[in-house]
């Protein structure tokens, strides 16, 4: 009998096994389901081009026949209905720029290590999304007064440890978040129809929340009278402080924490002595960035932080998007340096040196550090 192909057996350069669409520019972190991230140097533009935009799938990319595809809107509503792709594209569109960051981004920096896909710092990107506000569809359906949440269901299915049978990828939003004007059923990404790997023909975009809420391959929007108990909402995208079996109450992962990253220079590079402009990006969930600061500590001071320099924001701070920043720095002396960046948002939230450890390594926003060597 032929052996079933084992997960993760082929080489990391074999991209055909991950839906055939993973760009050569991305680093494949997991083959099936496909997970791929951008090297930080490629995240240097205001808008992340589609071929530099990270991919995070839990199950294989579903095969969808556009002629048969429908979006159902139902549950606790007065007038449930279905829309074809043509009908959805005929609705008044809304276009916005929003950042998407996976809740597990930077998990590799968590110490001690945490469970999950070992993302470095590239599981994020900012895109221009176009689609129909979810609120318009909900109003059309007539949400009942008893409604609490909106459940978004994707067409992709698979198995998860400890869960009987196959499940779909599903996530819920509180009704108020689902009704925000920027929460979209998106059809286009950076001016192009969504690609299969990013959720064609339609996906949710939930600005301000971690990426898990932006459900791809959307097929159903269900208004619910009670909190949703699905696996991804109650077991997967949750903060578990002390390990899986302690009985400690878990909290759902929702809003993005304030965070920043250095996109240049790259980790471990050697530079000639001189003056440089360090570059990067900073963002937060429900608040715009107020300031970004950079520090360089060196082997000469035994790593002690001397002073924080104020970076210049290159983009108008925006609640749902990142602001790129630049900070001149004097690296004229030879030595080993650690560059650290720290962002503070307009609500006063700032990044910790070490984000609280949690079992699944979610929402890590520890200060990003990059090591460089200055040598003649
Ligand atoms: N939607 C479906 N249907 N299935 C998924 O596996 N992954 C989620 C979200 N939507 C996922 C999904 C997660 S965890 C993230 S971070 C984003 O999609 C990633 O979106 P991208 O692959 O377009 O970058």
Short mmCIF file of C-alpha atoms and ligand atoms in Angstrom, two decimals:
data_model
loop_
_atom_site.label_atom_id
_atom_site.label_comp_id
_atom_site.label_asym_id
_atom_site.label_seq_id
_atom_site.Cartn_x
_atom_site.Cartn_y
_atom_site.Cartn_z
CA UNK A 1 0.00 0.00 0.00
CA UNK A 2 1.34 3.44 -0.88
CA UNK A 3 2.39 5.54 2.06
CA UNK A 4 0.41 8.73 2.56
CA UNK A 5 2.61 11.77 2.03
CA UNK A 6 3.86 12.94 5.40
CA UNK A 7 3.34 16.53 6.43
CA UNK A 8 6.45 18.58 5.88
CA UNK A 9 8.32 15.88 3.95
CA UNK A 10 9.32 17.86 0.83
CA UNK A 11 12.02 20.51 0.79
CA UNK A 12 11.38 24.05 1.88
CA UNK A 13 12.03 25.28 -1.64
CA UNK A 14 9.16 23.19 -3.03
CA UNK A 15 6.46 25.83 -3.14
CA UNK A 16 4.06 23.85 -5.35
CA UNK A 17 2.87 21.93 -2.29
CA UNK A 18 1.63 25.09 -0.62
CA UNK A 19 -0.94 26.07 -3.19
CA UNK A 20 1.58 27.14 -5.80
CA UNK A 21 1.27 30.78 -4.90
CA UNK A 22 3.88 31.46 -2.27
CA UNK A 23 6.15 34.14 -3.65
CA UNK A 24 9.86 33.39 -3.95
CA UNK A 25 10.48 36.52 -1.88
CA UNK A 26 8.93 35.00 1.25
CA UNK A 27 10.53 32.58 3.69
CA UNK A 28 8.43 29.44 4.06
CA UNK A 29 7.95 28.75 7.78
CA UNK A 30 5.57 25.81 7.36
CA UNK A 31 4.72 24.04 4.14
CA UNK A 32 1.26 22.57 4.68
CA UNK A 33 -0.68 24.39 5.90
CA UNK A 34 1.19 27.22 4.21
CA UNK A 35 2.88 29.78 6.42
CA UNK A 36 5.43 32.18 4.96
CA UNK A 37 6.88 35.45 6.16
CA UNK A 38 8.73 38.41 4.69
CA UNK A 39 12.34 39.20 5.59
CA UNK A 40 12.11 42.56 7.47
CA UNK A 41 14.12 44.35 4.75
CA UNK A 42 11.21 43.74 2.34
CA UNK A 43 8.74 45.50 4.66
CA UNK A 44 10.20 48.90 3.94
CA UNK A 45 7.36 50.39 1.85
CA UNK A 46 4.15 52.12 2.92
CA UNK A 47 2.13 49.41 1.21
CA UNK A 48 3.39 45.85 1.17
CA UNK A 49 3.23 44.49 -2.39
CA UNK A 50 1.21 41.26 -2.67
CA UNK A 51 4.29 39.15 -3.35
CA UNK A 52 5.87 40.34 -0.07
CA UNK A 53 2.74 39.87 2.02
CA UNK A 54 2.95 37.05 4.57
CA UNK A 55 0.70 33.99 4.38
CA UNK A 56 -0.88 32.20 7.32
CA UNK A 57 -3.13 29.21 6.63
CA UNK A 58 -4.41 26.62 9.09
CA UNK A 59 -5.76 24.22 6.48
CA UNK A 60 -5.12 23.62 2.77
CA UNK A 61 -6.30 26.38 0.43
CA UNK A 62 -9.88 25.41 -0.51
CA UNK A 63 -10.92 24.97 -4.13
CA UNK A 64 -13.72 27.43 -4.83
CA UNK A 65 -15.89 27.56 -7.96
CA UNK A 66 -16.73 31.22 -8.37
CA UNK A 67 -19.89 30.40 -10.33
CA UNK A 68 -21.25 28.43 -7.38
CA UNK A 69 -19.77 30.51 -4.54
CA UNK A 70 -22.23 32.41 -2.34
CA UNK A 71 -21.91 34.49 0.78
CA UNK A 72 -24.66 33.66 3.28
CA UNK A 73 -25.73 36.24 5.86
CA UNK A 74 -27.96 34.74 8.54
CA UNK A 75 -28.45 33.73 12.17
CA UNK A 76 -30.09 36.23 14.53
CA UNK A 77 -31.30 38.53 11.74
CA UNK A 78 -34.73 39.52 10.45
CA UNK A 79 -33.95 38.93 6.75
CA UNK A 80 -31.29 36.29 6.00
CA UNK A 81 -29.95 36.40 2.44
CA UNK A 82 -27.27 35.13 0.07
CA UNK A 83 -25.11 37.04 -2.38
CA UNK A 84 -23.28 35.82 -5.47
CA UNK A 85 -19.83 37.23 -6.25
CA UNK A 86 -21.37 39.45 -8.92
CA UNK A 87 -23.95 40.78 -6.50
CA UNK A 88 -21.26 41.49 -3.89
CA UNK A 89 -19.01 43.30 -6.36
CA UNK A 90 -22.02 45.44 -7.35
CA UNK A 91 -22.33 46.91 -3.83
CA UNK A 92 -20.86 50.35 -3.02
CA UNK A 93 -17.18 49.74 -2.24
CA UNK A 94 -15.02 51.12 0.55
CA UNK A 95 -11.24 51.33 0.22
CA UNK A 96 -8.84 51.63 3.14
CA UNK A 97 -5.29 50.94 4.15
CA UNK A 98 -4.80 48.58 7.05
CA UNK A 99 -2.06 46.55 8.61
CA UNK A 100 -2.49 42.84 9.23
CA UNK A 101 -0.27 41.19 11.83
CA UNK A 102 -0.47 37.55 12.80
CA UNK A 103 -1.01 37.08 16.53
CA UNK A 104 1.99 34.76 16.55
CA UNK A 105 4.34 37.22 14.83
CA UNK A 106 7.72 37.41 16.67
CA UNK A 107 6.93 34.20 18.57
CA UNK A 108 10.56 33.14 18.09
CA UNK A 109 11.58 36.07 20.28
CA UNK A 110 9.52 34.74 23.18
CA UNK A 111 11.66 33.42 25.98
CA UNK A 112 11.29 30.66 27.06
CA UNK A 113 10.02 29.34 23.71
CA UNK A 114 6.26 29.05 23.19
CA UNK A 115 4.01 26.64 21.24
CA UNK A 116 3.18 27.43 17.63
CA UNK A 117 4.52 28.39 14.22
CA UNK A 118 8.01 29.82 14.86
CA UNK A 119 7.52 33.21 13.23
CA UNK A 120 10.37 35.70 13.26
CA UNK A 121 9.29 39.31 12.70
CA UNK A 122 7.82 39.15 9.19
CA UNK A 123 4.26 37.85 9.71
CA UNK A 124 2.76 41.24 8.96
CA UNK A 125 2.08 43.63 6.12
CA UNK A 126 0.05 46.69 5.22
CA UNK A 127 -2.24 46.67 2.19
CA UNK A 128 -4.92 48.70 0.51
CA UNK A 129 -8.13 46.69 0.82
CA UNK A 130 -11.31 47.24 -1.12
CA UNK A 131 -14.62 45.65 -0.34
CA UNK A 132 -18.06 46.05 1.12
CA UNK A 133 -18.43 47.17 4.76
CA UNK A 134 -19.70 44.24 6.81
CA UNK A 135 -21.99 46.73 8.56
CA UNK A 136 -23.87 47.33 5.27
CA UNK A 137 -24.63 43.61 4.95
CA UNK A 138 -25.64 43.38 8.61
CA UNK A 139 -28.01 46.36 8.28
CA UNK A 140 -29.56 44.82 5.20
CA UNK A 141 -30.15 41.58 7.11
CA UNK A 142 -31.60 43.44 10.14
CA UNK A 143 -29.65 42.35 13.22
CA UNK A 144 -31.97 41.35 16.09
CA UNK A 145 -31.72 43.17 19.43
CA UNK A 146 -30.65 39.92 21.10
CA UNK A 147 -27.48 39.66 18.96
CA UNK A 148 -24.07 39.58 20.66
CA UNK A 149 -21.50 38.36 18.18
CA UNK A 150 -20.88 37.81 14.49
CA UNK A 151 -19.28 34.53 13.44
CA UNK A 152 -17.22 34.51 10.24
CA UNK A 153 -16.80 31.12 8.51
CA UNK A 154 -14.17 30.24 5.90
CA UNK A 155 -14.45 27.53 3.23
CA UNK A 156 -11.25 25.81 4.38
CA UNK A 157 -11.59 22.73 6.58
CA UNK A 158 -9.36 20.32 8.43
CA UNK A 159 -8.63 18.61 11.71
CA UNK A 160 -7.15 19.96 14.93
CA UNK A 161 -5.75 17.96 17.87
CA UNK A 162 -8.41 17.10 20.44
CA UNK A 163 -11.31 18.13 18.21
CA UNK A 164 -13.50 15.37 16.71
CA UNK A 165 -14.02 15.41 12.93
CA UNK A 166 -13.29 18.19 10.48
CA UNK A 167 -13.86 21.80 11.34
CA UNK A 168 -13.92 25.01 9.32
CA UNK A 169 -11.76 28.01 10.14
CA UNK A 170 -14.14 30.28 12.06
CA UNK A 171 -13.69 33.33 14.24
CA UNK A 172 -16.15 35.63 15.99
CA UNK A 173 -16.29 39.38 16.56
CA UNK A 174 -18.32 41.33 19.10
CA UNK A 175 -21.25 42.92 17.24
CA UNK A 176 -19.84 46.45 17.72
CA UNK A 177 -16.51 45.51 16.06
CA UNK A 178 -18.35 43.83 13.18
CA UNK A 179 -20.37 47.02 12.69
CA UNK A 180 -17.38 49.39 12.57
CA UNK A 181 -17.20 51.11 9.19
CA UNK A 182 -13.68 49.79 8.49
CA UNK A 183 -14.55 46.13 9.05
CA UNK A 184 -14.81 44.86 5.49
CA UNK A 185 -15.78 41.95 3.35
CA UNK A 186 -12.76 42.57 1.11
CA UNK A 187 -12.64 41.61 -2.55
CA UNK A 188 -9.44 43.35 -3.66
CA UNK A 189 -5.94 43.70 -2.25
CA UNK A 190 -3.60 46.42 -3.52
CA UNK A 191 -5.77 46.99 -6.57
CA UNK A 192 -6.06 43.36 -7.63
CA UNK A 193 -8.77 40.78 -7.00
CA UNK A 194 -7.78 38.69 -3.97
CA UNK A 195 -5.48 35.83 -4.86
CA UNK A 196 -6.39 32.28 -3.78
CA UNK A 197 -3.76 32.24 -1.04
CA UNK A 198 -5.03 35.51 0.46
CA UNK A 199 -8.67 34.38 0.57
CA UNK A 200 -10.35 34.69 -2.86
CA UNK A 201 -13.03 35.48 -3.68
CA UNK A 202 -13.85 37.35 -0.42
CA UNK A 203 -12.31 37.70 3.01
CA UNK A 204 -12.95 39.67 6.14
CA UNK A 205 -10.59 42.51 7.01
CA UNK A 206 -10.81 43.52 10.66
CA UNK A 207 -8.47 46.49 11.11
CA UNK A 208 -7.06 46.91 14.61
CA UNK A 209 -7.34 43.22 15.47
CA UNK A 210 -4.74 40.51 15.00
CA UNK A 211 -4.92 38.73 11.66
CA UNK A 212 -6.86 35.65 12.82
CA UNK A 213 -10.10 37.68 12.71
CA UNK A 214 -9.65 38.53 9.03
CA UNK A 215 -11.23 35.27 7.89
CA UNK A 216 -10.28 34.24 4.35
CA UNK A 217 -12.45 32.35 1.81
CA UNK A 218 -15.49 33.73 3.57
CA UNK A 219 -18.72 31.80 2.95
CA UNK A 220 -20.93 32.63 5.91
CA UNK A 221 -21.64 35.52 8.27
CA UNK A 222 -23.75 34.31 11.20
CA UNK A 223 -25.14 36.69 13.78
CA UNK A 224 -25.24 34.93 17.11
CA UNK A 225 -27.19 35.47 20.32
CA UNK A 226 -24.43 33.96 22.42
CA UNK A 227 -20.65 33.93 22.67
CA UNK A 228 -19.13 31.68 20.01
CA UNK A 229 -17.51 28.54 21.36
CA UNK A 230 -15.52 27.47 18.27
CA UNK A 231 -12.03 25.96 18.52
CA UNK A 232 -10.12 28.91 17.03
CA UNK A 233 -11.92 31.40 19.30
CA UNK A 234 -11.83 29.54 22.60
CA UNK A 235 -8.80 27.25 22.35
CA UNK A 236 -6.41 28.45 19.70
CA UNK A 237 -6.27 32.28 19.62
CA UNK A 238 -6.21 32.72 23.37
CA UNK A 239 -3.73 33.91 25.95
CA UNK A 240 -2.85 31.00 28.23
CA UNK A 241 -0.57 32.38 30.93
CA UNK A 242 0.90 29.26 32.52
CA UNK A 243 0.58 26.27 30.25
CA UNK A 244 -2.34 24.28 28.93
CA UNK A 245 -3.55 22.35 31.97
CA UNK A 246 -3.58 24.80 34.85
CA UNK A 247 -7.22 25.75 34.58
CA UNK A 248 -6.23 29.43 34.50
CA UNK A 249 -8.95 31.40 32.69
CA UNK A 250 -7.92 32.17 29.14
CA UNK A 251 -8.53 35.46 27.38
CA UNK A 252 -9.27 35.77 23.68
CA UNK A 253 -6.64 37.43 21.50
CA UNK A 254 -8.21 40.53 19.94
CA UNK A 255 -6.65 44.01 19.54
CA UNK A 256 -3.12 44.56 18.27
CA UNK A 257 -0.63 45.66 20.89
CA UNK A 258 1.61 48.63 20.22
CA UNK A 259 4.74 47.44 18.43
CA UNK A 260 7.62 48.44 16.17
CA UNK A 261 10.30 46.82 14.12
CA UNK A 262 13.62 47.68 12.51
CA UNK A 263 13.61 46.99 8.78
CA UNK A 264 17.15 48.33 8.18
CA UNK A 265 19.84 47.37 9.07
CA UNK A 266 19.26 43.62 9.11
CA UNK A 267 20.13 41.33 11.99
CA UNK A 268 23.84 40.52 12.19
CA UNK A 269 25.13 42.82 9.44
CA UNK A 270 28.57 44.44 9.48
CA UNK A 271 28.74 48.15 8.68
CA UNK A 272 31.69 50.46 8.02
CA UNK A 273 32.05 53.21 10.67
CA UNK A 274 29.79 56.17 9.80
CA UNK A 275 26.43 57.87 10.23
CA UNK A 276 23.38 55.93 9.26
CA UNK A 277 19.60 56.27 9.13
CA UNK A 278 17.96 53.31 10.84
CA UNK A 279 14.52 52.58 9.38
CA UNK A 280 11.43 50.66 10.40
CA UNK A 281 7.71 50.65 11.05
CA UNK A 282 5.48 51.08 14.12
CA UNK A 283 1.79 50.36 14.71
CA UNK A 284 -0.91 49.81 17.31
CA UNK A 285 -4.43 48.41 17.42
CA UNK A 286 -6.97 51.03 18.32
CA UNK A 287 -4.69 54.06 18.54
CA UNK A 288 -2.21 55.84 16.24
CA UNK A 289 1.52 55.96 16.98
CA UNK A 290 2.66 58.93 19.10
CA UNK A 291 6.44 58.38 19.05
CA UNK A 292 9.17 55.94 18.18
CA UNK A 293 12.53 55.89 19.94
CA UNK A 294 15.77 54.16 19.09
CA UNK A 295 18.77 53.33 21.20
CA UNK A 296 22.14 51.77 20.43
CA UNK A 297 23.93 50.01 23.23
CA UNK A 298 27.43 48.74 22.67
CA UNK A 299 29.98 46.28 23.89
CA UNK A 300 31.86 49.26 25.36
CA UNK A 301 29.08 50.01 27.84
CA UNK A 302 28.50 46.34 28.53
CA UNK A 303 25.15 46.60 26.74
CA UNK A 304 23.72 49.29 29.02
CA UNK A 305 21.13 51.52 27.33
CA UNK A 306 22.47 55.08 27.17
CA UNK A 307 19.78 57.29 25.76
CA UNK A 308 16.75 56.96 23.56
CA UNK A 309 16.74 59.01 20.35
CA UNK A 310 13.46 60.27 18.93
CA UNK A 311 12.77 58.87 15.44
CA UNK A 312 11.02 60.85 12.70
CA UNK A 313 7.69 59.42 11.55
CA UNK A 314 7.58 59.17 7.76
CA UNK A 315 3.84 58.45 7.45
CA UNK A 316 0.92 60.28 9.00
CA UNK A 317 0.06 58.29 12.15
CA UNK A 318 -3.10 56.29 11.55
CA UNK A 319 -5.15 54.05 13.82
CA UNK A 320 -5.28 51.05 11.57
CA UNK A 321 -2.07 51.30 9.63
CA UNK A 322 1.62 51.40 10.36
CA UNK A 323 3.79 54.50 10.31
CA UNK A 324 7.26 54.08 8.94
CA UNK A 325 10.04 55.85 10.81
CA UNK A 326 13.66 56.83 10.36
CA UNK A 327 16.30 57.72 12.93
CA UNK A 328 19.83 59.03 12.24
CA UNK A 329 22.46 57.34 14.33
CA UNK A 330 26.18 57.78 14.79
CA UNK A 331 28.03 54.50 14.44
CA UNK A 332 31.46 55.98 13.84
CA UNK A 333 33.21 53.87 16.47
CA UNK A 334 34.07 50.25 15.86
CA UNK A 335 32.37 47.70 18.06
CA UNK A 336 29.35 45.46 18.54
CA UNK A 337 26.00 47.21 18.93
CA UNK A 338 22.42 46.34 19.72
CA UNK A 339 19.84 48.66 18.15
CA UNK A 340 16.54 48.66 19.97
CA UNK A 341 13.29 50.33 18.94
CA UNK A 342 10.36 51.26 21.16
CA UNK A 343 6.98 52.66 20.05
CA UNK A 344 4.38 54.47 22.15
CA UNK A 345 0.84 55.03 20.92
CA UNK A 346 -1.45 58.01 21.45
CA UNK A 347 -3.29 56.17 24.22
CA UNK A 348 0.01 56.01 26.16
CA UNK A 349 0.71 52.29 25.63
CA UNK A 350 4.35 51.45 25.14
CA UNK A 351 6.37 48.35 24.38
CA UNK A 352 7.83 46.28 27.21
CA UNK A 353 11.38 44.92 27.15
CA UNK A 354 9.82 41.44 27.46
CA UNK A 355 6.15 40.86 26.71
CA UNK A 356 4.42 38.57 29.24
CA UNK A 357 5.10 34.95 28.44
CA UNK A 358 2.09 32.89 27.40
CA UNK A 359 1.79 29.26 26.38
CA UNK A 360 0.90 29.90 22.75
CA UNK A 361 3.23 32.84 22.28
CA UNK A 362 0.44 35.23 21.29
CA UNK A 363 0.56 39.03 20.92
CA UNK A 364 4.29 39.33 21.56
CA UNK A 365 5.29 43.00 21.41
CA UNK A 366 8.66 42.97 23.14
CA UNK A 367 11.10 45.66 22.04
CA UNK A 368 12.70 44.63 18.75
CA UNK A 369 16.48 44.40 18.87
CA UNK A 370 18.94 44.05 16.00
CA UNK A 371 22.63 43.29 16.44
CA UNK A 372 25.18 44.97 14.19
CA UNK A 373 28.96 45.05 14.04
CA UNK A 374 30.84 48.22 13.09
CA UNK A 375 34.22 47.42 11.61
CA UNK A 376 36.66 49.18 9.32
N1 LIG B 1 -8.99 32.51 7.32
C1 LIG B 1 -9.17 31.24 7.01
N2 LIG B 1 -10.31 30.86 6.42
N3 LIG B 1 -8.25 30.29 7.32
C2 LIG B 1 -7.08 30.63 7.94
O1 LIG B 1 -6.24 29.76 8.19
N4 LIG B 1 -5.76 32.44 8.96
C3 LIG B 1 -5.91 33.67 9.71
C4 LIG B 1 -6.55 34.75 8.85
N5 LIG B 1 -7.69 34.23 8.17
C5 LIG B 1 -6.87 31.99 8.29
C6 LIG B 1 -7.86 32.92 7.91
C7 LIG B 1 -4.68 34.20 10.24
S1 LIG B 1 -4.15 33.47 11.67
C8 LIG B 1 -4.05 35.27 9.70
S2 LIG B 1 -2.72 35.97 10.49
C9 LIG B 1 -4.49 35.88 8.45
O2 LIG B 1 -5.61 35.19 7.89
C10 LIG B 1 -3.37 35.85 7.43
O3 LIG B 1 -3.79 36.42 6.21
P1 LIG B 1 -2.88 36.29 4.94
O4 LIG B 1 -2.52 34.85 4.76
O5 LIG B 1 -3.65 36.85 3.80
O6 LIG B 1 -1.63 37.10 5.22
#
